[in-house]
Every structure is written in structure tokens, then in C-alpha cells.
Amino acid sequence: MSDKKSIFKNVRVIVFILAILASIVVIHPGYNSAEGATTNLNYGLDLEGGSWLQIKLQGALAQVDADPGMIVSQMVEPVIGAPIQVTDNNLEVDGVSSSDRSLTFTTSVPVSASQLELLDLGSVSVDRLNQETTQVTLTTSKESLIQAYLSKAFDAEVLPISTEDGIVYEIRTEATEEELSALMDKVGGTILKNEDGTSTYKEGVSTDTRDLTRDILNDKLNSLGLKDIPVRTVGEDYILIDFAGIDLATAKDIAEKPGKFEIRIQTTGNETQHVLYGDSIVSVGIPTFHDNQWHTPFTLKEDGARALQKVAIETGATDSPEDHYLNMYLDENKIYGAPLSYSAASRLKETPIYSWEASTGTDDAAKTEASMLQIHLRAGALPVNVVLVGSGHVDATLGSQFKTEAVIAGLISLIAVAAVVFRRYRRPEILVPMVGTSISEVIMILGVAAAIGWQLDLAAIAGIIAAIGTGIDHLVIITDEVLYEGKLPPTKVFVSRIGKAFAIIFGAAATTIIAMSPLVVMGFGSLKGFAITTIIGVFIGVVVARPVYGVVIKELLEAKGNGTSEGEGLAE
């Protein structure tokens, strides 16, 4: 018989005990008179009660074409109050590099570069040829002109997206096909057709924009210090938000509340001075890599650009930019800080700058920071207009009832499994460690959920129950191999059989994880919670709990003294 204390010297057993204790600490079960039983676990809407909102993203996608000269005329003439004459246009000429593409026009009135830069048509160069003629050269592209024209017409952000079929323009607001067609007619353009003759117009937004909107909402809502608020996509154009424990009116107020974004400039020491708020940002571009740096581009309104120029000059940032960092804050938390570049500082002495780029570095961490900065910069406003299309409330009493019923369902499952196991083996020394292993797996699953802030809903509870069932199957395999022919084999044979059992278990676990993985990646609503919980349960069981069961069952059978009896067999 083995030394009874030897089991506690086993590394697997030590890791198992530490995992259980750590899980209990993380879950932190307690009780107070005001709230009753308390833990660090987060419960979902169907267990906690609360509210849900479903919002639709408004937008349109289409391939369009237009006359660049007519676009410039439509946008410039109302600003300068005089007609223009296009004299040179090589935007669609083959063999001209993108950096050399330009459009030149003349007009009879004086024009300033800053006046035209507000139209965001491209780089502007102005020459006064004589007292009656001003020549303006735009270094730009046809895509940039169409983007600027549609953006101004719809008073919304327009994003050109490169695809295998050409440039698709994403209009990030509600835009009907009739409205878009009428606008293109004004500039000699049209909505293009697909190869089968159907229109390229499509209501909705791109997958990237949908996911960006979800990430911004997630960043904004979960920065408010509330419980973890799951924000998930439903289809291509809808987002569903669960507010566990929050009433419907408060949920709507939270969802509509913009994040407070602010840029401040360092004055002396750690003191800073306000420059502008998020409402001065017109648009935020996609992070790009150039000049061996990751950059997040954004554009300021005229009041924001002039405010930045004024404060930069007053604080001396234009003379010594390295001493005056521009710091960005979201809800009073600093998210970025860097000095002005010397070229920007020099230019600010002469004119306001509307288009900016925040550089973050060269490596993958810098790429991640640039993407997060894009989300933070947009926290004041979502990239697309949204409309509330559905809402609801789950009563807290009903949520509490669901929670109780879920616990009862779990206990019934465990009792039923224990009854089946006892009927099969009729040995307490097998039943107790088997049920104890299942309970320990549940504790560790809940510990992981509490540690990562995962919300437990009915789907997650179902995942835990599924993990219990899978675990019992694996424990039966181990037990049958250990008691092959009804007796505990010699040590060498035992090692061989336990190895065979775990080969089967690892294969079954791998199959389960592979089968559940698509649900995690694709994110099919609550099914994602079921899949994640099941995977966590299977992983914990295979790596931590089930190897310990193999050790414990051997020790208990040896200690019982009848595990190796020649005449003893399995009960029918």
C-alpha cells in the first residue's frame, strides 16, 4: 500500500489544489444583509435582469463615376462666389504617377489656399497670374474628389474601399439609391452596374465599419465603470447590447451618451491647457504605415484647427515642440501624448492645419495602439448614424428566478450522473472522487469566468453542464481502464492503461474544441458563450482535473484494499 501522504506530494495534485483555491479566491463568495449572497461573477441579462437595445447601422455602399472638373466646379464656385474654368486635368491620364496627378483651374477672383483647404479636395497651390486671373492647382485624385463631393452632399463621412471589382464608396449615413443617383447626375456621373447588369448600390455598411462601431460602443460603454456590457453584432447591419441589472431608460441614456474626448497641450512642467473637444474632429481615418511609422489620421473642423494654432503659438509649442506635448484624453484618462513634428510646428506659425496624423511607432504594438487610438478618437461620435430598432426589459425578479432554476438544473444533472455512476460501479471510493472532480471543474470554470469578467448567461450555464457531461464520460473511460477485468493492475500495467485512456480523452477533447471553435470565431450571439464555456471546461478538465482523478482513484482503491481482488468484478 502506498504512503497515504504521498498523494499530496504529487505535482498534479498540488497544481489541482492551488487551482481550486485560486478559483475560490477569485470568485470571492460572500454574504451581506443588503444584497444577500455576493460573488465576483458577472451574470448576463437572462440571469440578472435588465435591458437590451438593438440598433441598426445606417449607410450605403456603391461604385460610382463622375467628371472631376464638374465636381470641382460644384464645390468651389459657391465658396469663391465666381465661376471657374478647368484648364488642365491629368487625373485619368495613363502613365502619370499618383504624386503628379493634378487638376488646374482659373478664376477671375482672388482665392486663398486656406479657403479651399476646408473643402478637403487635396493639396492646394494658388498663383495670382495677373489682376484678373487666379490659377489654382489641386494635387489630388478622382477618388478623393468623389469622396469629398459625396461627403459634403450627405454631410457625413465617406470612405473609399478598394476591392477586386474597383473602388466602392461607403456613405456612412442613410442614403437612398435615388438620392445618390440624383447627386451623381449633377456632376456628369452615375452609379455603376455589375457584370450582370444590376446596380452596385447596396444599403448597409461594410463589415469593417460594423465591427468598428461595435468596438467603439464596447470601448465607450465599458469605460463607464459599469458591469461588463456585451456588445455583439447581429447580421451585417445590426448591433445588440445587453445591459444586465440596468433599467431601460438608463440603458438608452448610456448608449446615447458620447465619450468626452479632449486634446490638451503641455504648458510648463505637468500643467496642461485645453485645446479642443471631440466635437471639433470631423473625421478619423484608417491607421496606415508610412515613413517607417504607424499613423492614425484625423481631420479638424475650422474652429478646432484655429484653436490648435492659437494655443500652439501662445504656449511656445511652435518654437520648441519637444517641450510641449499634445495629450489626448478620453473621459479624463490619457490615451496618447506626443510633441508636434518640427514641420507641423513651423507651418502652424503661418496657417492652421486641418489634417493631422498621430504617429505611434514601428512595431506590432504600435499598430495595435494606432487602431485603439482610432477607436478613442471616434468615441465622441460613432462612424455611422444609428437608429434604435428594438428594445426590451427583463424583470429582475424573473432574472433571479432564471438564476435559481439554472442552479437547480445543474444540481439535478450532477445528481443524475452520480446515480448512474453508482449503479454502474456500486463503489463509494469511485463515486466520491468522480463527483468531486466534476464539482471541482465547475469551480475552476467559474473562477476563470470571474477572472476574465465573462458574463454568465443561460447559454454559458448550458456550456458548464455540457462540460460536466463530457467530463463524466472521460472519467468513466479512466475508471474502466484502471479496473480492466475488474481489478487494479500492477503499476506498469496501470501506467500503460492510463496512457491509453488519456490518448482517447485527448482525442475526444480535441474534437470537442475544434467543433466549438467556429461558434467562437463567428460569434453567433449567445451560442458564443456556450462554445467558450464548453471549451474552457474541456481544457480545464483535460489539463488539470482528470489527470488528478487518475492518481486519486488508484490511491483510494489501493487504500481500500480490495481493488486487486481476483474474484471481484464490475457490477451489472
Coordinates of N, CA and C in Angstrom, one line a residue, residues 22 67 73 147 151 155 160 170 173 228 232 238 257 259 268 301 350 368 372 412 484 506 518:
A22 N -7.3 29.1 -5.8 CA -7.3 30.4 -6.6 C -8.6 30.7 -7.1
D67 N -17.4 63.3 -63.4 CA -16.5 64.1 -64.1 C -15.7 65.0 -63.0
S73 N -16.1 72.2 -59.9 CA -17.0 73.4 -60.2 C -18.1 73.5 -59.1
Q147 N -15.0 61.4 -53.2 CA -15.2 61.3 -51.7 C -15.6 62.6 -51.1
S151 N -19.2 63.4 -49.4 CA -19.1 63.8 -48.0 C -19.8 65.1 -47.7
D155 N -23.3 65.4 -45.9 CA -22.9 65.9 -44.5 C -22.5 64.7 -43.6
P160 N -13.7 55.6 -49.3 CA -13.4 54.7 -50.5 C -12.8 53.4 -50.1
E170 N -18.3 54.0 -49.4 CA -19.2 53.7 -48.3 C -19.6 55.1 -47.7
T173 N -24.1 57.3 -43.7 CA -25.3 57.8 -43.2 C -26.4 57.2 -44.1
D228 N -19.6 44.5 -17.0 CA -19.2 44.2 -18.3 C -20.4 44.2 -19.2
R232 N -22.5 43.0 -29.2 CA -22.3 42.0 -30.3 C -23.1 42.3 -31.6
Y238 N -26.7 45.1 -37.8 CA -27.4 45.3 -36.5 C -26.4 45.0 -35.4
K257 N -25.1 58.5 -24.8 CA -24.1 59.5 -24.2 C -22.7 59.3 -24.9
G259 N -18.6 59.7 -25.5 CA -17.5 59.8 -24.6 C -16.9 61.2 -24.7
T268 N 3.8 74.2 -18.9 CA 5.1 74.1 -18.1 C 5.0 73.0 -17.1
K301 N -12.2 70.4 -37.7 CA -13.1 71.5 -38.2 C -12.2 72.8 -38.2
E350 N 2.2 80.0 -39.7 CA 1.7 80.7 -40.8 C 0.2 80.5 -41.0
T368 N -1.2 48.2 -33.0 CA -2.4 48.0 -32.1 C -2.8 49.3 -31.4
M372 N -6.3 51.3 -31.7 CA -7.1 51.7 -30.5 C -7.3 53.2 -30.5
I412 N -29.4 19.0 -10.5 CA -30.2 17.8 -10.9 C -29.3 16.9 -11.9
Y484 N -9.8 -2.6 -15.5 CA -9.9 -3.6 -16.5 C -9.9 -5.0 -16.0
F506 N -7.8 12.8 -24.9 CA -7.2 13.9 -25.6 C -7.8 14.0 -27.0
P518 N -15.7 27.3 -34.4 CA -16.4 28.2 -35.3 C -17.4 29.1 -34.7

